[in-house]
């Protein structure tokens, strides 16, 4: 097979960081080549170089054996390379055709494009590649899965022969992800080639022909799915053996800690985001909330933690009504929070680690005596937590903002887990973290559960919910549509309910299969 793409000796330096270190990568015609690596490994940098957003300090790019200088995305498209971005670049109030036409004027040198001709071409492409996209539909009416296929059509319309997918399944249900893998195979059948970026080990094994792992900017190895398994890939990514499966005993739930009754919450646009939700979480159990992101989980958590007012309904924590209490008051009732957006809600980035660790407790004994801050005691306590929670930092005075994502998250976990709490809300607790940090945080959550804390885990990573939760509540369009015992929940079943299939029907469907 010939190489449609060849990257030779690509090096990219940012101030203080060697993001890509002499990387070689080839893509054969008609293959799916997965690029696997932890957060910060250098995957996006490499792809942005290929896409013309960055210039490499060293190295060369060959397409169909011909050396190319790629100075802009336009050069990249002209060379036949297209990227399906992680966040779609579509305009909701435009139709599919209008979105495809957008930006194309540049390519055609300003020549007027006939909408009907474009629509016809979209329909042809849709049929040819089995994408099921209606050229006249408004993007705002399309599901996320279909929007992704519109992005693909945009690239096909521009005659891309190499398609780069950057974490394409992050926003999909498991069934939608399988649909995408079918589409990828249709693309291959028609002679396209694909670079597939992901951190999900199962997907790499399922969907790729070849796998290249990068770590700290360097290629550490290449393999094929037949010769790899999750453990092997994870240890290549991390550079040491990693425990992928969480060891946990059956739960032993006791008294109700959190009791939510008929909760309704509005989002920023005053739309109902949480629709009459009721549930309880008990001591010693993890209730997992599964759902595609954007189904009300964020607003639910904000309401539970005092960051957003609810519209109707009640919240009780250990029998105390905390419905409209402030975040500090809710914290004082024994609640801990790992927020979804750690930089916005979890840390003060320009404060030191010491100060961030004392954010909830600085005004209490032993950190304040009278009104006087006990700085030595705070510092000593911080140093102990840095040690205990394995926070990698030069020292306790380093600002939180200069830590890596995984270490920022550990600062939050250290702060939230080191005081006595009866209830923990962990929202997307491992999003964007490396495998090593994920392993660490999962173990701490189980430890808290076993110590009798009630844990509410909200995650759009279904694998994470399946691994940790004792019961699984599925959220769809603001409602909790079903609560399953973890031992009865399969990924297929939860995936169907996440996609809006009626739970009773979903249960019949998985029985039949
Ligand atoms: P990945 O996509 O694998 O998560 P990235 O390619 O985004 O990794 O990042 C690789 C390294 O380069 C990281 O240390 C990141 O902080 C750094 N980096 C990426 N983009 C920039 C930039 N524009 N300026 C400075 N540093 C950057
Ligand atoms: Mg990236």
GROMACS .gro file of C-alpha atoms in nm, residues 23 86 120 136 142 195 202 231 264 267 277 330 361 368 396 399 440 445 452 492:
model
   20
   23UNK     CA    1   0.782   1.271   1.502
   86UNK     CA    2  -1.398   1.829   1.825
  120UNK     CA    3  -2.751   1.849  -0.539
  136UNK     CA    4  -3.228   2.164   0.329
  142UNK     CA    5  -3.012   1.800   1.374
  195UNK     CA    6  -0.640   0.972   1.119
  202UNK     CA    7  -1.167   0.031   2.356
  231UNK     CA    8  -0.347  -0.281   2.933
  264UNK     CA    9  -3.686   2.207   3.826
  267UNK     CA   10  -3.065   2.729   3.218
  277UNK     CA   11  -3.624   1.540   3.893
  330UNK     CA   12  -2.404   2.388   5.162
  361UNK     CA   13  -1.154   2.630   5.553
  368UNK     CA   14  -0.767   3.119   6.163
  396UNK     CA   15   0.332   2.459   4.783
  399UNK     CA   16   0.024   2.892   4.159
  440UNK     CA   17  -0.589   0.770   4.119
  445UNK     CA   18  -1.388   0.799   4.514
  452UNK     CA   19  -1.971   0.586   5.427
  492UNK     CA   20  -2.605  -0.117   2.521
   0.00000   0.00000   0.00000
